[in-house]
Short mmCIF file of C-alpha atoms in Angstrom, two decimals:
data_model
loop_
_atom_site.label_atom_id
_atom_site.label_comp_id
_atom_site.label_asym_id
_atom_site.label_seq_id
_atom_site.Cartn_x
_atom_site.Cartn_y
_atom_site.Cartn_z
CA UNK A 105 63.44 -2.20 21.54
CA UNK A 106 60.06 -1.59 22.32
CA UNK A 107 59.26 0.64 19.03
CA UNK A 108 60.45 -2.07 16.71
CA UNK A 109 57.61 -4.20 16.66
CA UNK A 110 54.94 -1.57 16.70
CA UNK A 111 56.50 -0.14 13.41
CA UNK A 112 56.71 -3.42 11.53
CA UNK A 113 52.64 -3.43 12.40
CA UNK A 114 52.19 0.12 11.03
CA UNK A 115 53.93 -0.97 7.70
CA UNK A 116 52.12 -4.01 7.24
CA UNK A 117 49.62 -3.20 3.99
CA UNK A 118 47.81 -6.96 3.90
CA UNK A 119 44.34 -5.53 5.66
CA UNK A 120 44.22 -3.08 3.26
CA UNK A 121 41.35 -4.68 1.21
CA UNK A 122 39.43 -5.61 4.46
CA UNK A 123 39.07 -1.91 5.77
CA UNK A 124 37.85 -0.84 1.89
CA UNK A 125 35.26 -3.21 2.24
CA UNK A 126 34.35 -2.65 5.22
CA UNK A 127 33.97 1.40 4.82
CA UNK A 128 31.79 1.07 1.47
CA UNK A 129 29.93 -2.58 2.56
CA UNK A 130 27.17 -0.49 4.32
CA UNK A 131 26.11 2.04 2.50
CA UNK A 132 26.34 -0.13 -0.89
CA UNK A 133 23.40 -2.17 1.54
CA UNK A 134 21.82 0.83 2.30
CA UNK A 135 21.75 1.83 -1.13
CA UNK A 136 20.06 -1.56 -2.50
CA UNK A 137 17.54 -2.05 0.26
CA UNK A 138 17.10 2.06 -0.59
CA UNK A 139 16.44 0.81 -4.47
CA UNK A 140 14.29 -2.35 -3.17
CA UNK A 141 12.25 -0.97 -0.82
CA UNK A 142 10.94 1.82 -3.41
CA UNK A 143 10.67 -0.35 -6.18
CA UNK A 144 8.65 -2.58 -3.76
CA UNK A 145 6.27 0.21 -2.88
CA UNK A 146 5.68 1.08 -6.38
CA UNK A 147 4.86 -2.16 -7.21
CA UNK A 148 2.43 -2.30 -4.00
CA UNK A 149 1.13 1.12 -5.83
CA UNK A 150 0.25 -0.06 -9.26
CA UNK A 151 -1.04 -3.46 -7.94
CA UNK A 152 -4.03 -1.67 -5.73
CA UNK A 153 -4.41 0.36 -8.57
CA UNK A 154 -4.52 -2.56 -10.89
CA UNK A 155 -6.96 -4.00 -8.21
CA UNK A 156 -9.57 -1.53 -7.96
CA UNK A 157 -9.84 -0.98 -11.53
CA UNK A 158 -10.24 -4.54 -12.40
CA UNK A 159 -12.95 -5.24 -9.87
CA UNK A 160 -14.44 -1.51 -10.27
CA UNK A 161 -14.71 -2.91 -14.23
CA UNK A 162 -16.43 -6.14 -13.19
CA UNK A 163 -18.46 -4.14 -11.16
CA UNK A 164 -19.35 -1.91 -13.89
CA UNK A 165 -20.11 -3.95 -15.87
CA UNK A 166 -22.43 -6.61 -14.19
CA UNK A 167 -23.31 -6.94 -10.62
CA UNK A 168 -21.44 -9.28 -8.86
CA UNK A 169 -22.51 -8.36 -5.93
CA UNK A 170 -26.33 -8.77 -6.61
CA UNK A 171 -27.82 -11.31 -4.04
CA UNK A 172 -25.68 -10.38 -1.28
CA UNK A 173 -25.54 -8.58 2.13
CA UNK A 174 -23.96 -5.32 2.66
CA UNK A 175 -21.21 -7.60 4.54
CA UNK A 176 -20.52 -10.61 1.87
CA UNK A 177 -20.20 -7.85 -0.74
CA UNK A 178 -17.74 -6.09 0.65
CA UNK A 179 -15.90 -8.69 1.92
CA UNK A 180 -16.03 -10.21 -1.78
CA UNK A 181 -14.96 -7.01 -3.00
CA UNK A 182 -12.18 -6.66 -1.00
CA UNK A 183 -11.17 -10.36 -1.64
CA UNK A 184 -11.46 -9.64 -5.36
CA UNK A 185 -9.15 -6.57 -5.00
CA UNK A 186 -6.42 -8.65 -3.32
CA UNK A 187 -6.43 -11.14 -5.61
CA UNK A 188 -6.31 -9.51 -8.56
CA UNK A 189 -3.83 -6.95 -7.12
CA UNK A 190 -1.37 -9.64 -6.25
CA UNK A 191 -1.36 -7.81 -2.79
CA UNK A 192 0.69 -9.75 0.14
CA UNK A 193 -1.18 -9.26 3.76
CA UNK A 194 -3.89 -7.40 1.86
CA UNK A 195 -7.23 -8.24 3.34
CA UNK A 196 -6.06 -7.36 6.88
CA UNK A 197 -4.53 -3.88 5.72
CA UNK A 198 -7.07 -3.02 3.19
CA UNK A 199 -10.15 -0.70 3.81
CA UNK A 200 -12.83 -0.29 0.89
CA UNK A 201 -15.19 2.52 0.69
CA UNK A 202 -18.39 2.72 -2.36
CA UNK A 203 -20.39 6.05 -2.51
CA UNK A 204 -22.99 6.65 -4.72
CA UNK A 205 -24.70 9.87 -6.19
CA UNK A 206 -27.75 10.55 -7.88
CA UNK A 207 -26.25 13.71 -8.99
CA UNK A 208 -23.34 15.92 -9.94
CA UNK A 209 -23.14 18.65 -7.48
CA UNK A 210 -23.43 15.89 -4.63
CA UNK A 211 -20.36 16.70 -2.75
CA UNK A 212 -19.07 13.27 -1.71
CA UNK A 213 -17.08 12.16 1.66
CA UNK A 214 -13.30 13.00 1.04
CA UNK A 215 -12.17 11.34 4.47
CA UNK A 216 -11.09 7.69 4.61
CA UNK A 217 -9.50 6.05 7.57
CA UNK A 218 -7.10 3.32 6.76
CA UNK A 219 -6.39 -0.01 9.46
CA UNK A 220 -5.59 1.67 12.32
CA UNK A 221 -3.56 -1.53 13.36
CA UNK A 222 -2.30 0.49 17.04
CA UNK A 223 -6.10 0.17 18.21
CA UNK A 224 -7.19 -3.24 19.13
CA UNK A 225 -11.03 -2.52 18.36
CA UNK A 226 -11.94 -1.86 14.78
CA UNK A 227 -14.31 0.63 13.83
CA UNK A 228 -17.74 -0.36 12.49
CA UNK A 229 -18.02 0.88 8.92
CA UNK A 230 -21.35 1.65 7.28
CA UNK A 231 -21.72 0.56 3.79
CA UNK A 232 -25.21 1.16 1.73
CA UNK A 233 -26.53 -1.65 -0.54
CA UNK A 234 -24.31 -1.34 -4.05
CA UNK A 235 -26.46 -1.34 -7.04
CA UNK A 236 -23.65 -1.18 -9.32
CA UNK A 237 -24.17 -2.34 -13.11
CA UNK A 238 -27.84 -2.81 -12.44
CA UNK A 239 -30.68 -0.91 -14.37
CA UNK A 240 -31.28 2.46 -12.81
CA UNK A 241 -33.82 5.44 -14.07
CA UNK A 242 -31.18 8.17 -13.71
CA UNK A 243 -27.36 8.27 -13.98
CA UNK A 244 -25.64 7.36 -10.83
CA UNK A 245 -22.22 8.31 -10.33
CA UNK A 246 -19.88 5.28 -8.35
CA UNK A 247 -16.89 6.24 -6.36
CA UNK A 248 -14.57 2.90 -5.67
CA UNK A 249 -11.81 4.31 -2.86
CA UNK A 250 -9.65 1.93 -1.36
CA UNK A 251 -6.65 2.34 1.25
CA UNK A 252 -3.68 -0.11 1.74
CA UNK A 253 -1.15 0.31 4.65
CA UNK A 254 2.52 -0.60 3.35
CA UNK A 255 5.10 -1.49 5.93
CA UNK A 256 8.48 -0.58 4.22
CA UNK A 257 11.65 -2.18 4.84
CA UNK A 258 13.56 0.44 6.04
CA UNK A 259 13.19 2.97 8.88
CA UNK A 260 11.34 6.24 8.51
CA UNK A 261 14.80 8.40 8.05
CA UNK A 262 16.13 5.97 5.30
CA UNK A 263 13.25 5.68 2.81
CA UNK A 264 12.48 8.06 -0.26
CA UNK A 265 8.84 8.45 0.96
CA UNK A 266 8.67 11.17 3.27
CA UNK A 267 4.80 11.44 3.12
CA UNK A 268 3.04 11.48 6.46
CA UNK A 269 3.12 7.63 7.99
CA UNK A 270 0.92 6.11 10.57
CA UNK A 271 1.82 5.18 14.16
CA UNK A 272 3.50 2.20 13.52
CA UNK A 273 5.49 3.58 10.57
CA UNK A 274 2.89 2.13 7.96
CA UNK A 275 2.65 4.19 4.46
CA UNK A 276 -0.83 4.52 3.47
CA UNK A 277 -1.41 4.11 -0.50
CA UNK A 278 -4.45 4.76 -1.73
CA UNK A 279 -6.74 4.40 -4.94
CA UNK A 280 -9.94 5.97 -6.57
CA UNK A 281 -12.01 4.64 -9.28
CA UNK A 282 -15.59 5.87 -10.89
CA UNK A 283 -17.63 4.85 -13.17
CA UNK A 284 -21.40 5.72 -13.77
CA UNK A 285 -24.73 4.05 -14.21
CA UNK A 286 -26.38 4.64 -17.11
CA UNK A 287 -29.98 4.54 -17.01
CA UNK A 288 -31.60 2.01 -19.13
#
């Protein structure tokens, strides 16, 4: 008597759908946030890139910065890449670095630190006087670098990017630009 009702369970076929749905539910969600989450960072990519090039134009072409300290030109710089990058969060995670050269065999600085958002002091950064789009007597050569930390969606074993990632699982993307100063 016993076995009776524990058969009629084991032929009973209406959870069917519910166990299909529940197999292939996750990783159909894995598989969109997968698709979001890298179509988010490239976005994130081409709008730093969109934003250094627009302000490294503006900058080219007249000085924007002229009349202002080292400070209130690179925090308008910054403020100009975030908001023509359409950046979310971007002033806090951005870091902007101008170098300029008198010459071409001037080997420039190839290190930049992004935030490092684990250390509660930030680092002093030294930034010389930009004379961009201004009259000069010899060609300068401008190098615009800026880096953006990205926080992605998904853990570190789940994403396409398996680039190197900071401490707290931030993607760095960064972005060059140059231009030179013609002499007049």
């Amino acid at each position: 008597m016993e076995k009776a009702p524990r058969n009629r369970w084991l032929r009973r076929e209406d959870g069917g759908p519910t166990v299909e749905f529940v197999v292939l539910f996750i990783p159909l969600m894995v598989a969109f946030y997968w698709v979001f989450d890298t179509g988010w960072l490239g976005f994130q990519v081409v709008q730093l890139d969109r934003g250094v090039e627009f302000t490294t134009r503006e900058l080219m072409i007249s000085d924007i910065t002229q009349d202002m300290t080292d400070e209130e030109a690179h925090a308008f710089l910054k403020a100009k890449v975030c908001d023509t990058g359409f950046i979310a969060n971007c002033e806090d995670n951005l870091v902007l670095d101008i170098q300029q050269f008198d010459d071409y065999t001037t080997a420039f600085d190839t290190s930049l630190e992004c935030v490092d958002r684990t250390d509660e002091i930030e680092p002093v950064y030294q930034y010389s006087t930009i004379d961009a789009g201004g009259c000069t007597t010899e060609a300068e050569i401008v190098i615009f670098r800026a880096c953006l930390l990205y926080d992605p969606l998904l853990p570190p074993g789940l994403t396409m990017y398996e680039g190197e990632r900071k401490n707290d699982g931030a993607i760095e993307i960064r972005s060059t630009s140059a231009f030179v100063n013609e002499p007049c």
